[in-house]
Amino acid sequence: MAPQSLEPMTLLVRYFAAARAAAGVEEEKVKLPEGATVADAARVLRELHPEKLPRILDAASFLLNEVAVRDQTRALSDGAQLDVLPPFAGG
């Protein structure tokens, strides 16, 4: 069995609409431990932007590498892209 890397993985997070306004950036790179999940990433994002983003994240949808995430226990991989999509009004 090969030893696990102690290096953190990097996740590119892109924010859209109200999530972008709440985070104050369009995108950012976030370091996470190997084996982190979408839920872990959301927890880190709440800590990075505690004033406005947590409320948005509670209702947001996520795309992982452009595929909708239904299960937030889904594991992330180094270099993955996570899009944060707040609920959109329309009609």
PDB file of C-alpha atoms in Angstrom:
ATOM      1  CA  MET A   1       0.000   0.000   0.000  1.00  0.00           C
ATOM      2  CA  ALA A   2       1.417   3.373  -1.036  1.00  0.00           C
ATOM      3  CA  PRO A   3       1.681   6.084   1.626  1.00  0.00           C
ATOM      4  CA  GLN A   4      -0.972   8.792   1.453  1.00  0.00           C
ATOM      5  CA  SER A   5       0.180  12.234   0.432  1.00  0.00           C
ATOM      6  CA  LEU A   6       0.168  14.800   3.205  1.00  0.00           C
ATOM      7  CA  GLU A   7      -0.110  17.585   0.658  1.00  0.00           C
ATOM      8  CA  PRO A   8      -3.458  19.376   0.599  1.00  0.00           C
ATOM      9  CA  MET A   9      -5.472  19.366  -2.569  1.00  0.00           C
ATOM     10  CA  THR A  10      -6.501  22.542  -4.348  1.00  0.00           C
ATOM     11  CA  LEU A  11     -10.098  23.233  -5.305  1.00  0.00           C
ATOM     12  CA  LEU A  12     -11.128  26.049  -7.649  1.00  0.00           C
ATOM     13  CA  VAL A  13     -14.370  27.583  -6.386  1.00  0.00           C
ATOM     14  CA  ARG A  14     -16.392  29.773  -8.739  1.00  0.00           C
ATOM     15  CA  TYR A  15     -19.232  31.923  -7.404  1.00  0.00           C
ATOM     16  CA  PHE A  16     -22.271  33.049  -9.375  1.00  0.00           C
ATOM     17  CA  ALA A  17     -24.848  35.832  -8.869  1.00  0.00           C
ATOM     18  CA  ALA A  18     -25.658  36.424  -5.166  1.00  0.00           C
ATOM     19  CA  ALA A  19     -22.925  33.977  -4.113  1.00  0.00           C
ATOM     20  CA  ARG A  20     -20.369  36.130  -5.950  1.00  0.00           C
ATOM     21  CA  ALA A  21     -21.649  39.247  -4.197  1.00  0.00           C
ATOM     22  CA  ALA A  22     -21.596  37.522  -0.794  1.00  0.00           C
ATOM     23  CA  ALA A  23     -18.076  36.141  -1.237  1.00  0.00           C
ATOM     24  CA  GLY A  24     -16.756  39.357  -2.755  1.00  0.00           C
ATOM     25  CA  VAL A  25     -14.801  37.442  -5.414  1.00  0.00           C
ATOM     26  CA  GLU A  26     -15.625  35.676  -8.668  1.00  0.00           C
ATOM     27  CA  GLU A  27     -13.436  32.689  -7.878  1.00  0.00           C
ATOM     28  CA  GLU A  28     -10.777  31.511  -5.485  1.00  0.00           C
ATOM     29  CA  LYS A  29      -8.530  28.551  -4.875  1.00  0.00           C
ATOM     30  CA  VAL A  30      -9.095  26.725  -1.604  1.00  0.00           C
ATOM     31  CA  LYS A  31      -6.764  24.203   0.015  1.00  0.00           C
ATOM     32  CA  LEU A  32      -8.463  21.150   1.503  1.00  0.00           C
ATOM     33  CA  PRO A  33      -7.147  17.932   3.004  1.00  0.00           C
ATOM     34  CA  GLU A  34      -7.025  14.887   0.785  1.00  0.00           C
ATOM     35  CA  GLY A  35     -10.345  13.037   0.946  1.00  0.00           C
ATOM     36  CA  ALA A  36     -12.411  16.201   1.541  1.00  0.00           C
ATOM     37  CA  THR A  37     -16.028  16.246   0.378  1.00  0.00           C
ATOM     38  CA  VAL A  38     -18.347  18.893  -1.074  1.00  0.00           C
ATOM     39  CA  ALA A  39     -19.737  19.364   2.456  1.00  0.00           C
ATOM     40  CA  ASP A  40     -16.201  19.936   3.765  1.00  0.00           C
ATOM     41  CA  ALA A  41     -15.622  22.545   1.068  1.00  0.00           C
ATOM     42  CA  ALA A  42     -18.873  24.321   1.974  1.00  0.00           C
ATOM     43  CA  ARG A  43     -17.790  24.382   5.635  1.00  0.00           C
ATOM     44  CA  VAL A  44     -14.449  25.986   4.683  1.00  0.00           C
ATOM     45  CA  LEU A  45     -16.220  28.551   2.478  1.00  0.00           C
ATOM     46  CA  ARG A  46     -18.477  29.489   5.411  1.00  0.00           C
ATOM     47  CA  GLU A  47     -15.357  30.098   7.515  1.00  0.00           C
ATOM     48  CA  LEU A  48     -13.643  32.134   4.788  1.00  0.00           C
ATOM     49  CA  HIS A  49     -16.669  34.400   4.223  1.00  0.00           C
ATOM     50  CA  PRO A  50     -18.643  34.311   7.499  1.00  0.00           C
ATOM     51  CA  GLU A  51     -20.711  37.461   7.129  1.00  0.00           C
ATOM     52  CA  LYS A  52     -22.888  36.855   4.062  1.00  0.00           C
ATOM     53  CA  LEU A  53     -21.975  33.593   2.338  1.00  0.00           C
ATOM     54  CA  PRO A  54     -23.313  31.047   4.884  1.00  0.00           C
ATOM     55  CA  ARG A  55     -26.915  32.107   4.213  1.00  0.00           C
ATOM     56  CA  ILE A  56     -26.367  31.686   0.467  1.00  0.00           C
ATOM     57  CA  LEU A  57     -24.649  28.303   0.879  1.00  0.00           C
ATOM     58  CA  ASP A  58     -27.641  26.971   2.833  1.00  0.00           C
ATOM     59  CA  ALA A  59     -29.809  27.293  -0.289  1.00  0.00           C
ATOM     60  CA  ALA A  60     -27.171  26.940  -3.015  1.00  0.00           C
ATOM     61  CA  SER A  61     -26.730  24.209  -5.566  1.00  0.00           C
ATOM     62  CA  PHE A  62     -23.287  22.973  -6.522  1.00  0.00           C
ATOM     63  CA  LEU A  63     -21.684  21.786  -9.735  1.00  0.00           C
ATOM     64  CA  LEU A  64     -18.565  19.664  -9.441  1.00  0.00           C
ATOM     65  CA  ASN A  65     -16.584  19.751 -12.668  1.00  0.00           C
ATOM     66  CA  GLU A  66     -19.769  20.988 -14.396  1.00  0.00           C
ATOM     67  CA  VAL A  67     -21.957  18.119 -13.086  1.00  0.00           C
ATOM     68  CA  ALA A  68     -24.757  18.748 -10.567  1.00  0.00           C
ATOM     69  CA  VAL A  69     -23.999  17.492  -7.071  1.00  0.00           C
ATOM     70  CA  ARG A  70     -26.892  15.750  -5.349  1.00  0.00           C
ATOM     71  CA  ASP A  71     -24.864  14.186  -2.521  1.00  0.00           C
ATOM     72  CA  GLN A  72     -22.613  16.535  -0.572  1.00  0.00           C
ATOM     73  CA  THR A  73     -20.625  13.584   0.770  1.00  0.00           C
ATOM     74  CA  ARG A  74     -19.137  13.259  -2.710  1.00  0.00           C
ATOM     75  CA  ALA A  75     -15.336  13.280  -2.555  1.00  0.00           C
ATOM     76  CA  LEU A  76     -13.339  16.019  -4.239  1.00  0.00           C
ATOM     77  CA  SER A  77     -10.127  15.568  -6.177  1.00  0.00           C
ATOM     78  CA  ASP A  78      -7.100  17.802  -6.566  1.00  0.00           C
ATOM     79  CA  GLY A  79      -7.695  20.437  -9.232  1.00  0.00           C
ATOM     80  CA  ALA A  80     -11.479  19.990  -9.215  1.00  0.00           C
ATOM     81  CA  GLN A  81     -13.802  22.911  -9.915  1.00  0.00           C
ATOM     82  CA  LEU A  82     -16.777  23.614  -7.651  1.00  0.00           C
ATOM     83  CA  ASP A  83     -19.396  26.104  -8.811  1.00  0.00           C
ATOM     84  CA  VAL A  84     -21.659  27.723  -6.212  1.00  0.00           C
ATOM     85  CA  LEU A  85     -25.075  28.548  -7.667  1.00  0.00           C
ATOM     86  CA  PRO A  86     -27.551  30.406  -5.476  1.00  0.00           C
ATOM     87  CA  PRO A  87     -31.262  29.932  -6.100  1.00  0.00           C
ATOM     88  CA  PHE A  88     -32.327  31.975  -9.098  1.00  0.00           C
ATOM     89  CA  ALA A  89     -35.668  33.747  -9.361  1.00  0.00           C
ATOM     90  CA  GLY A  90     -37.308  33.798 -12.723  1.00  0.00           C
ATOM     91  CA  GLY A  91     -40.426  33.269 -14.578  1.00  0.00           C
TER      92      GLY A  91
END
